[in-house]
PDB file of C-alpha atoms in Angstrom:
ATOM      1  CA  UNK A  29     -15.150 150.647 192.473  1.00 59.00           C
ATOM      2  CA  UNK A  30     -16.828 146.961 193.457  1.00 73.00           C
ATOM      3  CA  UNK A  31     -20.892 147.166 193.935  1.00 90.00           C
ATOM      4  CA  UNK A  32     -22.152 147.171 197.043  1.00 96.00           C
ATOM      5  CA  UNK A  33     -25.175 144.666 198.123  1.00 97.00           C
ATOM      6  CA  UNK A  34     -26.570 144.275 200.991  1.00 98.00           C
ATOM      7  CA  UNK A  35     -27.511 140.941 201.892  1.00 97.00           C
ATOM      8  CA  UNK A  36     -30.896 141.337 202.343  1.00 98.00           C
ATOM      9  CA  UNK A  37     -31.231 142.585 198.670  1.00 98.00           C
ATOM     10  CA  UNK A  38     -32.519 140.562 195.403  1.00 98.00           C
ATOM     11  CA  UNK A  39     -30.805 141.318 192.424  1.00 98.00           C
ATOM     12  CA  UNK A  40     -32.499 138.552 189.940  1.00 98.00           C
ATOM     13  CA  UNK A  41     -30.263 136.953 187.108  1.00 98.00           C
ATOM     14  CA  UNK A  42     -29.970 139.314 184.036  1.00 97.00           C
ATOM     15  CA  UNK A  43     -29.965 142.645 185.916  1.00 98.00           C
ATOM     16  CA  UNK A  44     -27.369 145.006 184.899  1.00 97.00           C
ATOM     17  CA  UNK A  45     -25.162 146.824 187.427  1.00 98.00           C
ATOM     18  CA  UNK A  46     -22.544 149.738 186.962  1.00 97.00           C
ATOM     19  CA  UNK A  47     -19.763 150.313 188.950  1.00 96.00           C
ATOM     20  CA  UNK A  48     -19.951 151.486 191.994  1.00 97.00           C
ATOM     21  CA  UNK A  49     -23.492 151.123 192.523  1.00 98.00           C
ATOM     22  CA  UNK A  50     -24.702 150.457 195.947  1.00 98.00           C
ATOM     23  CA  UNK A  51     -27.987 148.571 196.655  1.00 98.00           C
ATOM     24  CA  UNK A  52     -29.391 148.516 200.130  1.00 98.00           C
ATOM     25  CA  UNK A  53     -31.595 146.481 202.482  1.00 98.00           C
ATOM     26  CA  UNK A  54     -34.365 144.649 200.751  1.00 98.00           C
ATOM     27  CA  UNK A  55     -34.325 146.080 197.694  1.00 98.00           C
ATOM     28  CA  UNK A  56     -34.649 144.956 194.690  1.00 98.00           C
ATOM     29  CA  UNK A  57     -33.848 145.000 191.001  1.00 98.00           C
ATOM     30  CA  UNK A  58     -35.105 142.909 188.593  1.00 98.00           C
ATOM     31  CA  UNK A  59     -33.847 140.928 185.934  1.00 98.00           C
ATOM     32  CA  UNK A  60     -34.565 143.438 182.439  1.00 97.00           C
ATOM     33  CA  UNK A  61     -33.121 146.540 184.697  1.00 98.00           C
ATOM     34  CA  UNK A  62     -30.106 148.244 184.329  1.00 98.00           C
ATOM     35  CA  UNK A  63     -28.758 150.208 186.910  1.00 98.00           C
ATOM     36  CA  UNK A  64     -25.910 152.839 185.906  1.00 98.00           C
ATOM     37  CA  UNK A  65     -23.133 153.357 187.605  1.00 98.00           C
ATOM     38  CA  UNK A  66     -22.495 155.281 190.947  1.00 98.00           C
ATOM     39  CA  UNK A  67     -26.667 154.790 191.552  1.00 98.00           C
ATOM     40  CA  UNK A  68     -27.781 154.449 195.021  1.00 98.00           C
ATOM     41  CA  UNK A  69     -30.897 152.116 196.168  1.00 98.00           C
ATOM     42  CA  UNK A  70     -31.766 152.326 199.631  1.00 98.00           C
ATOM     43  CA  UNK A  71     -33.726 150.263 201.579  1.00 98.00           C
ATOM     44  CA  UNK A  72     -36.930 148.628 200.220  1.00 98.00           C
ATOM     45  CA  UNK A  73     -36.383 150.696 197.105  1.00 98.00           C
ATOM     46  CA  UNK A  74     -36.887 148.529 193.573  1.00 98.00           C
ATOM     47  CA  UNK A  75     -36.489 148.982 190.300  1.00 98.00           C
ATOM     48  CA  UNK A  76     -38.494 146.833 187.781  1.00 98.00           C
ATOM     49  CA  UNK A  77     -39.629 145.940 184.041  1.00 97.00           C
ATOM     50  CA  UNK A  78     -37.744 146.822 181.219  1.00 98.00           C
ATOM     51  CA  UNK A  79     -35.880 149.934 183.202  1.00 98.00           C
ATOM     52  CA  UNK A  80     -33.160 151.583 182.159  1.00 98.00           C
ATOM     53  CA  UNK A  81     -31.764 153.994 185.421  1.00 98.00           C
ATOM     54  CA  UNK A  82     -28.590 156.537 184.690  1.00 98.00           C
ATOM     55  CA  UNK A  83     -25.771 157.330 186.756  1.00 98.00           C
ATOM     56  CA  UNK A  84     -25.667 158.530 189.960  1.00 98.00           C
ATOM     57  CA  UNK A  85     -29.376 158.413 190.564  1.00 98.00           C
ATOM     58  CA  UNK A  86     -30.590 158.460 194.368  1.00 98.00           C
ATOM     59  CA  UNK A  87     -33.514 156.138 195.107  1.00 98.00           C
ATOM     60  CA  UNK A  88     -34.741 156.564 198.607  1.00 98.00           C
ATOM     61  CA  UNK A  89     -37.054 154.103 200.560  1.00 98.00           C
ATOM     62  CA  UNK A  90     -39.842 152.651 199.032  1.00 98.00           C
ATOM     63  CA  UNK A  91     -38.930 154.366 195.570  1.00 98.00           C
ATOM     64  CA  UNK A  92     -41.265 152.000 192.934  1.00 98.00           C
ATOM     65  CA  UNK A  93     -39.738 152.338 189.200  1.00 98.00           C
ATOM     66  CA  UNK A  94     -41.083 150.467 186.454  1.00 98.00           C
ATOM     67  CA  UNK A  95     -43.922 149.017 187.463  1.00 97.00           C
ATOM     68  CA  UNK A  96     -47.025 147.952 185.139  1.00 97.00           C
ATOM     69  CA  UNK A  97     -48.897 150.676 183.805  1.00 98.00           C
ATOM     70  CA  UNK A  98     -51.871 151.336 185.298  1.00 97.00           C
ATOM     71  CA  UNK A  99     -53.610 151.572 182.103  1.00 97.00           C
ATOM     72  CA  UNK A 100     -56.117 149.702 181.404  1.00 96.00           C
ATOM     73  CA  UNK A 101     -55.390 149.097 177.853  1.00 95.00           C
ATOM     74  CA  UNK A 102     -52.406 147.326 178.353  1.00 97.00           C
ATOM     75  CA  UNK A 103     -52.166 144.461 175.832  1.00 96.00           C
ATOM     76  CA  UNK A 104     -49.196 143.083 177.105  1.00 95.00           C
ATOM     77  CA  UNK A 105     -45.428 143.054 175.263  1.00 96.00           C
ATOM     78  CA  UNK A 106     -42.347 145.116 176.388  1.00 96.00           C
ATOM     79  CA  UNK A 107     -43.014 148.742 177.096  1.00 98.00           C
ATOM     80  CA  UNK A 108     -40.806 150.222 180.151  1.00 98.00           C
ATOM     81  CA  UNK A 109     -38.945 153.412 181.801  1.00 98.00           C
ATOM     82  CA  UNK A 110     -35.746 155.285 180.530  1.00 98.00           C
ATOM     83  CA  UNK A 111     -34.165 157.259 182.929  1.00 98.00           C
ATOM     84  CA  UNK A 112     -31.196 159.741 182.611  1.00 98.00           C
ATOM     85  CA  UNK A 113     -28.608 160.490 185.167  1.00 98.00           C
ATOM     86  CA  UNK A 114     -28.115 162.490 188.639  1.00 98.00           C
ATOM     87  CA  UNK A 115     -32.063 162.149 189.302  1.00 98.00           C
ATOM     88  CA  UNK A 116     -32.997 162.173 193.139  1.00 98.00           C
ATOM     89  CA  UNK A 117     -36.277 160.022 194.019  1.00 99.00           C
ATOM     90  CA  UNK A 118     -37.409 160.549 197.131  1.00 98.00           C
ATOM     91  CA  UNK A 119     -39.866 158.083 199.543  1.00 98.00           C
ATOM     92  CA  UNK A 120     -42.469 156.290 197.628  1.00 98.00           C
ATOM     93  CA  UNK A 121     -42.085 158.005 194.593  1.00 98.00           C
ATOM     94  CA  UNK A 122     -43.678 155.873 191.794  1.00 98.00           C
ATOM     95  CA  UNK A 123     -42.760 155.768 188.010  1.00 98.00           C
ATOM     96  CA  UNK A 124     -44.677 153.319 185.923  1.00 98.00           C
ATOM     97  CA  UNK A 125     -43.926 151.708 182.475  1.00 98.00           C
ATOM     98  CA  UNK A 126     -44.967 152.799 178.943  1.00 98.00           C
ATOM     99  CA  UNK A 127     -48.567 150.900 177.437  1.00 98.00           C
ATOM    100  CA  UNK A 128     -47.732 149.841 174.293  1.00 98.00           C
ATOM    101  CA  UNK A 129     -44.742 147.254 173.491  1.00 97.00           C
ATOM    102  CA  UNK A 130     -41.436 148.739 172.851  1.00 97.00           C
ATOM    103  CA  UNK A 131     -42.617 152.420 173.598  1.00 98.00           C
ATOM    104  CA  UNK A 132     -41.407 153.977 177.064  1.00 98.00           C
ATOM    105  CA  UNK A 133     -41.551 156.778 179.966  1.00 98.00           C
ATOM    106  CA  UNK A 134     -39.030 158.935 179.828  1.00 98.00           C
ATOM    107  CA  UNK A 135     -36.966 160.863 182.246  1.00 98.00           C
ATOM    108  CA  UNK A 136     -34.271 163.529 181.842  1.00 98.00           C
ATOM    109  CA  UNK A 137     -31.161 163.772 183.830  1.00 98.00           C
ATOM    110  CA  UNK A 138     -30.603 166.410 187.162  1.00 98.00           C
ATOM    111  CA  UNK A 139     -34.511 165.705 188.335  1.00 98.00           C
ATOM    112  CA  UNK A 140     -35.549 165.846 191.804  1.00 98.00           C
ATOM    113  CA  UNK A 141     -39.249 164.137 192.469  1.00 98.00           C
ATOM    114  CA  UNK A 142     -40.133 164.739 196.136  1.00 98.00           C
ATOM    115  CA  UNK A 143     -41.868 162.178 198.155  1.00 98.00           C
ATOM    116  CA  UNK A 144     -45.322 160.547 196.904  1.00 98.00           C
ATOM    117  CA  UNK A 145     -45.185 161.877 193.718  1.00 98.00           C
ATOM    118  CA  UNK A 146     -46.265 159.616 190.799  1.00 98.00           C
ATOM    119  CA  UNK A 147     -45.192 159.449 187.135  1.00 98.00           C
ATOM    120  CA  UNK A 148     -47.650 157.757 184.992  1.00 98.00           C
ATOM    121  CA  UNK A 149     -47.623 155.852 182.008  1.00 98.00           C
ATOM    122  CA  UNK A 150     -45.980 157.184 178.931  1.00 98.00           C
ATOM    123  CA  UNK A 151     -45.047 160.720 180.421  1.00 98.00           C
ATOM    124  CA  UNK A 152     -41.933 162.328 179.246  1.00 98.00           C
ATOM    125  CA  UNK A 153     -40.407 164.708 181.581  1.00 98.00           C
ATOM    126  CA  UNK A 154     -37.074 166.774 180.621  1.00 98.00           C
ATOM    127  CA  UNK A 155     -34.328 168.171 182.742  1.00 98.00           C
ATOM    128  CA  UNK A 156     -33.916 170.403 186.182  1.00 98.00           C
ATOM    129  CA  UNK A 157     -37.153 169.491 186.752  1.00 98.00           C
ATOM    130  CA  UNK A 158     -38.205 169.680 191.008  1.00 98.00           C
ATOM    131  CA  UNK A 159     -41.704 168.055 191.403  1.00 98.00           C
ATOM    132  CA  UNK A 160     -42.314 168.949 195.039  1.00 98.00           C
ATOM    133  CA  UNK A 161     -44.321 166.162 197.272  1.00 98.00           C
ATOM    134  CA  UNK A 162     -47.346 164.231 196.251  1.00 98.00           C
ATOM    135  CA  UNK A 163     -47.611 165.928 193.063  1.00 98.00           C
ATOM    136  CA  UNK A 164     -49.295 163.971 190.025  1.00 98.00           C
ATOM    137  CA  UNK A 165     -48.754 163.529 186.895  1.00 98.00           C
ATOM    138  CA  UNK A 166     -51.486 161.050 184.721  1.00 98.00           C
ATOM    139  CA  UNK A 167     -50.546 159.482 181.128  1.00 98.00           C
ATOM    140  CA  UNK A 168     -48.770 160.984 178.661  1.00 98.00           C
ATOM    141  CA  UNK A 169     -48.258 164.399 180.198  1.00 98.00           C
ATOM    142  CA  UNK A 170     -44.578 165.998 178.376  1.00 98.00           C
ATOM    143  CA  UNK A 171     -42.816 168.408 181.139  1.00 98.00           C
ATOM    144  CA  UNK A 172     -40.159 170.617 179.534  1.00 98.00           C
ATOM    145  CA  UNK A 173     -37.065 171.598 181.333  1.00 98.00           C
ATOM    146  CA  UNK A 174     -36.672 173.615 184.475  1.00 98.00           C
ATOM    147  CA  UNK A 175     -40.569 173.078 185.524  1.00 98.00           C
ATOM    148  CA  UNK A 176     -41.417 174.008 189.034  1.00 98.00           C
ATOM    149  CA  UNK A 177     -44.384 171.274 190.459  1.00 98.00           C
ATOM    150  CA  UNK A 178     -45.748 172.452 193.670  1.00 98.00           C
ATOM    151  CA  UNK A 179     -46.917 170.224 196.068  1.00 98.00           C
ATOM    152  CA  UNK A 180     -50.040 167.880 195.390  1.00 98.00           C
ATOM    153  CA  UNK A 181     -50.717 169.480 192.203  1.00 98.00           C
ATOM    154  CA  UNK A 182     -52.193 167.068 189.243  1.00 98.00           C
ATOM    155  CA  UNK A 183     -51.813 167.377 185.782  1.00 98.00           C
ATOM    156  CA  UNK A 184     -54.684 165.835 183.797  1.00 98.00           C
ATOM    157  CA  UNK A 185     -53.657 163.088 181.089  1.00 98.00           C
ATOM    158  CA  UNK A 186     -51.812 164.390 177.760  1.00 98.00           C
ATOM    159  CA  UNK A 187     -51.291 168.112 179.219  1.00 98.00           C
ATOM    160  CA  UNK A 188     -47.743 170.107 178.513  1.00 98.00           C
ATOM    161  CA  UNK A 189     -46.416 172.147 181.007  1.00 98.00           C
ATOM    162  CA  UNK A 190     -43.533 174.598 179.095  1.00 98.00           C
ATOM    163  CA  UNK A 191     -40.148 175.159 180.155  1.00 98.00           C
ATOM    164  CA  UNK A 192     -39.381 177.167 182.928  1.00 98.00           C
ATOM    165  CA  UNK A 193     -43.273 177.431 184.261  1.00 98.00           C
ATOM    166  CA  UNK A 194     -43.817 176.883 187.634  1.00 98.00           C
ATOM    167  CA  UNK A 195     -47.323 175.439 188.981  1.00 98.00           C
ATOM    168  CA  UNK A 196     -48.798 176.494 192.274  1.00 98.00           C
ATOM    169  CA  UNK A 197     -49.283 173.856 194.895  1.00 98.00           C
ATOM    170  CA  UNK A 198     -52.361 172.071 194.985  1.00 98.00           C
ATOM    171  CA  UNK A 199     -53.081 173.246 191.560  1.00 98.00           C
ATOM    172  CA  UNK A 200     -55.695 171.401 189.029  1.00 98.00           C
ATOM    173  CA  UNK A 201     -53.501 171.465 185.250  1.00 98.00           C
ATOM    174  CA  UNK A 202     -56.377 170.325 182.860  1.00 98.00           C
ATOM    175  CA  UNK A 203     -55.098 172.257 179.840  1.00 98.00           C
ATOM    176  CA  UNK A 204     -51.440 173.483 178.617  1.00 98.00           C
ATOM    177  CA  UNK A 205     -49.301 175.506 180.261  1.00 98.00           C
ATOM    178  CA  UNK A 206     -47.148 177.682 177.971  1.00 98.00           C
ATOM    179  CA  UNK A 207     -43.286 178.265 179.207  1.00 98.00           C
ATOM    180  CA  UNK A 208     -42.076 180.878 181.529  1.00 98.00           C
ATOM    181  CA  UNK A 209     -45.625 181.335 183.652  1.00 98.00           C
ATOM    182  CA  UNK A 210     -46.994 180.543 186.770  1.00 98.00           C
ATOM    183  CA  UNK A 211     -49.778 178.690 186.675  1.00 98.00           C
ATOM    184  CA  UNK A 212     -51.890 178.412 189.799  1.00 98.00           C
ATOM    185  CA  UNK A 213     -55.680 177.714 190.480  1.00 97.00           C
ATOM    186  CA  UNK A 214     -58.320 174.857 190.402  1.00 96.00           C
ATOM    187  CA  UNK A 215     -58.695 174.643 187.754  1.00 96.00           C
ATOM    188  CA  UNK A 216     -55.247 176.804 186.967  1.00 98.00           C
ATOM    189  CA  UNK A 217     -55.065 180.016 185.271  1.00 98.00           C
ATOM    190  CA  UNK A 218     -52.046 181.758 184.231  1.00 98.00           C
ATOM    191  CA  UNK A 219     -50.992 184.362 186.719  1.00 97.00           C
ATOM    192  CA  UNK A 220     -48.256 186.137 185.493  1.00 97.00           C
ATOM    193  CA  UNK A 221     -44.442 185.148 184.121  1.00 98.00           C
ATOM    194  CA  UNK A 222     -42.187 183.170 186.481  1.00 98.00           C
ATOM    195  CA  UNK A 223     -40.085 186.239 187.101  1.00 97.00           C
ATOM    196  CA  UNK A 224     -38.327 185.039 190.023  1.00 96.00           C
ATOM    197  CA  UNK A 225     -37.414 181.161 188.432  1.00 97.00           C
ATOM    198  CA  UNK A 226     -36.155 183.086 185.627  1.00 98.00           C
ATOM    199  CA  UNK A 227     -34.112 185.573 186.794  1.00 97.00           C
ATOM    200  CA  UNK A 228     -32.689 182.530 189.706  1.00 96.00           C
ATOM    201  CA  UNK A 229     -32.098 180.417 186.197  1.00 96.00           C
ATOM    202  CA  UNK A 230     -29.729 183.488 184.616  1.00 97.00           C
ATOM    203  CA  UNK A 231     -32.174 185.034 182.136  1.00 98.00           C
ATOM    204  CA  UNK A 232     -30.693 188.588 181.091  1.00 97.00           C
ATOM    205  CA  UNK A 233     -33.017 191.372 181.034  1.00 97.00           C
ATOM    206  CA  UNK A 234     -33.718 190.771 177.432  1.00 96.00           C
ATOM    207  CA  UNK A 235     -34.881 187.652 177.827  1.00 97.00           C
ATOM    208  CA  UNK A 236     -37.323 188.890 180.495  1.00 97.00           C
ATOM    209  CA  UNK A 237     -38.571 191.432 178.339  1.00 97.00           C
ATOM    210  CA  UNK A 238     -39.288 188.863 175.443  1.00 97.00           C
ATOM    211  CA  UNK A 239     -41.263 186.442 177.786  1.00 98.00           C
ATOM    212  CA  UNK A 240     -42.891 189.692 179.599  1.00 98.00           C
ATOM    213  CA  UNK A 241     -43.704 190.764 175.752  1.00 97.00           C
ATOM    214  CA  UNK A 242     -44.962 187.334 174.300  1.00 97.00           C
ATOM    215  CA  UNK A 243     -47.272 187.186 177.860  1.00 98.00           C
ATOM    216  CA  UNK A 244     -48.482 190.327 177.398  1.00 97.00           C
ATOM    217  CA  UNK A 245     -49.780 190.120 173.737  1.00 97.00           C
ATOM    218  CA  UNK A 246     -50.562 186.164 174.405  1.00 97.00           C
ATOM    219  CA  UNK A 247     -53.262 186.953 177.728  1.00 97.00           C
ATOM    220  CA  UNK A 248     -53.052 191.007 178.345  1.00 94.00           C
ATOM    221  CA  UNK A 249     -54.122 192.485 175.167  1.00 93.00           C
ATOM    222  CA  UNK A 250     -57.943 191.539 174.889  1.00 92.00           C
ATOM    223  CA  UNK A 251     -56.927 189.180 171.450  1.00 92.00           C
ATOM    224  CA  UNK A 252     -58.956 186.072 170.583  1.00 92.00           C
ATOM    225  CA  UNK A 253     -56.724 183.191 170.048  1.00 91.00           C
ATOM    226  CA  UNK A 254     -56.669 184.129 166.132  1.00 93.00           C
ATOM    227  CA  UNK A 255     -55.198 187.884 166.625  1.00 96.00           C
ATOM    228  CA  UNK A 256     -53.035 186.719 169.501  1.00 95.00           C
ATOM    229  CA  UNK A 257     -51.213 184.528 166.911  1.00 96.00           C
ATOM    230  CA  UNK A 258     -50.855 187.182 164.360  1.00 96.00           C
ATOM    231  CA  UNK A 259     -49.853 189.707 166.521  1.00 96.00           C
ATOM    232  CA  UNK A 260     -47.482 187.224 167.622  1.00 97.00           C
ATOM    233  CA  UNK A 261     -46.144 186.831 164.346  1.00 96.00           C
ATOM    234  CA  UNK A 262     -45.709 190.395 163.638  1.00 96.00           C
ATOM    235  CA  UNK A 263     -43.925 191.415 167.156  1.00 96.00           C
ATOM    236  CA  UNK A 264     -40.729 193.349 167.175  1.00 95.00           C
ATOM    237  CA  UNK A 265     -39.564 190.752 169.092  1.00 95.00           C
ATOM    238  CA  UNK A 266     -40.853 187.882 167.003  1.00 92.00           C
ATOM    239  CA  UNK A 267     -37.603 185.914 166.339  1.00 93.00           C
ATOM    240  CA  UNK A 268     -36.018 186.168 169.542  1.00 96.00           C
ATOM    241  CA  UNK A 269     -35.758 182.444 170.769  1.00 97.00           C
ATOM    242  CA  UNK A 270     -37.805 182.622 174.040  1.00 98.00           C
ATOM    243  CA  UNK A 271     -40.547 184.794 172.082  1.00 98.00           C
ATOM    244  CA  UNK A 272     -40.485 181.994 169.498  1.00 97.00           C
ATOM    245  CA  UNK A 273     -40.922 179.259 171.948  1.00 98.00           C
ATOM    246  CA  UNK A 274     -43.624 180.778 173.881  1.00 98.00           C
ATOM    247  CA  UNK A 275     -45.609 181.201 170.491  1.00 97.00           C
ATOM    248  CA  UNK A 276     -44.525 177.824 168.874  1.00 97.00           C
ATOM    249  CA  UNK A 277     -45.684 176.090 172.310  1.00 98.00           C
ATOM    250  CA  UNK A 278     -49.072 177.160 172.123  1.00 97.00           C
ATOM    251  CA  UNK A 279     -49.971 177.147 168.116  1.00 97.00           C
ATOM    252  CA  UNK A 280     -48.987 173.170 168.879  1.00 96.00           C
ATOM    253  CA  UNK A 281     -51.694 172.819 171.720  1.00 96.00           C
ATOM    254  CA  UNK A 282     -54.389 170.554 170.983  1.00 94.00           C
ATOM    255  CA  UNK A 283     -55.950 170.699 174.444  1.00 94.00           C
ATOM    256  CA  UNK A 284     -55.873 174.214 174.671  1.00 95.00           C
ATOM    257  CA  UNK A 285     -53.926 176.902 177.010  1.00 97.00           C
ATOM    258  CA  UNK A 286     -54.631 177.538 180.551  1.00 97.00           C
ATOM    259  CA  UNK A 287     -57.077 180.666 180.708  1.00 96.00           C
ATOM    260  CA  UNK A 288     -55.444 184.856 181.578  1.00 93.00           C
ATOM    261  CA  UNK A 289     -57.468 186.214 184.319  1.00 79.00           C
TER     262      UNK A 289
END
């Protein structure tokens, strides 16, 4: 199907646009973007840098993606945003540009990043992620699949949040959060395993009882890190995969895990 322009809009020489794409009233794409097709800009919304944007993406007003890092060490060069498809952007939603020439930040496909919310420089964010309003996330920060952000919570610079975790609003993240929890607190402490998101998401009652198991051993059972990892190891349910992932996410931490209660 032919693009759609408004007249108001400036799409510079060298931008890339799919079929069907529809940009609106005074936005803008530059000339490094692509835009994939069936991708909707509305008003005022622009896409910048060295941006690549999916298919059938939704960018409401005042959406900013690709815009210079905000980090200070910046030398210059081409570092910029890769985006996957079906994401929703809502109102002044900013995603900003890699730091280093050639590298990027990344975003899944099926994301929806409420209004306000910022992605920083060099995060990585997966898939079926919902990042409620004003939530932010600094440099570097990696967000699995299936997250749950809650509303103006921050996640300090190079944190993990796991798959399927869900953080409480107005939460402070200054240390990993391991899949399947709720985090919630300032600063956040795990609270207990993200029953509900799980069970909505179609885990089988084995899987629950895996994540309910690796929980329980990981913050329940009175364990120093050390013994928590052995007993890990040696559980009955050991090599089930969500069991496995739980324990392989945080042996990798380097920042540490969000505190038990």
């Amino acid at each position: 199907m032919a693009k759609q322009i408004h007249p108001t809009a400036i799409v510079e020489p060298g931008a890339e646009l799919g079929d069907d794409v529809v940009i609106g009233a005074y936005a803008l794409v530059g000339a490094a973007s692509v835009i994939g097709p069936g991708t909707v800009l509305h008003h005022h919304a622009s896409v910048e840098g060295f941006t690549a944007v999916g298919a059938q993406c939704e960018l409401f007003p005042f959406t900013c993606i690709g815009s210079k890092t905000q980090d200070l060490k910046y030398k210059g060069g081409r570092p910029g945003v890769r985006i996957g498809d079906r994401n929703v952007f809502r109102e002044y939603v900013s995603v900003h540009a890699a730091t280093k020439d050639g590298e990027f930040t990344v975003i899944g496909s099926d994301n929806t990043i409420l209004a306000y919310s910022h992605v920083a420089h060099d995060c990585q964010l997966g898939n079926h992620i919902i990042a409620s309003n004003s939530v932010g996330l600094a440099g570097h920060v990696i967000v699995e699949d299936y997250v749950g952000l809650g509303a103006k919570c921050g996640v300090h610079q190079f944190c993990r949040v796991g798959a399927y975790a869900m953080i409480g609003a107005m939460s402070k993240i200054v240390q990993d959060v391991p899949p399947f929890i709720i985090a919630d607190g300032n600063p956040a402490i795990a609270r207990s395993i993200n029953k509900v998101g799980l069970e909505r998401n179609g885990f089988a009652p084995e899987r629950l009882e895996a994540v309910k198991q690796a929980f329980r051993v990981f913050y329940r059972a009175g364990h120093n890190r050390t013994q928590a990892f052995e007993s890990m190891h040696a559980h009955a349910l050991g090599s089930s995969p969500d069991f496995r992932h739980f324990l392989n996410f945080v042996e990798k931490s380097e920042r540490g895990v969000v505190a038990g209660r």
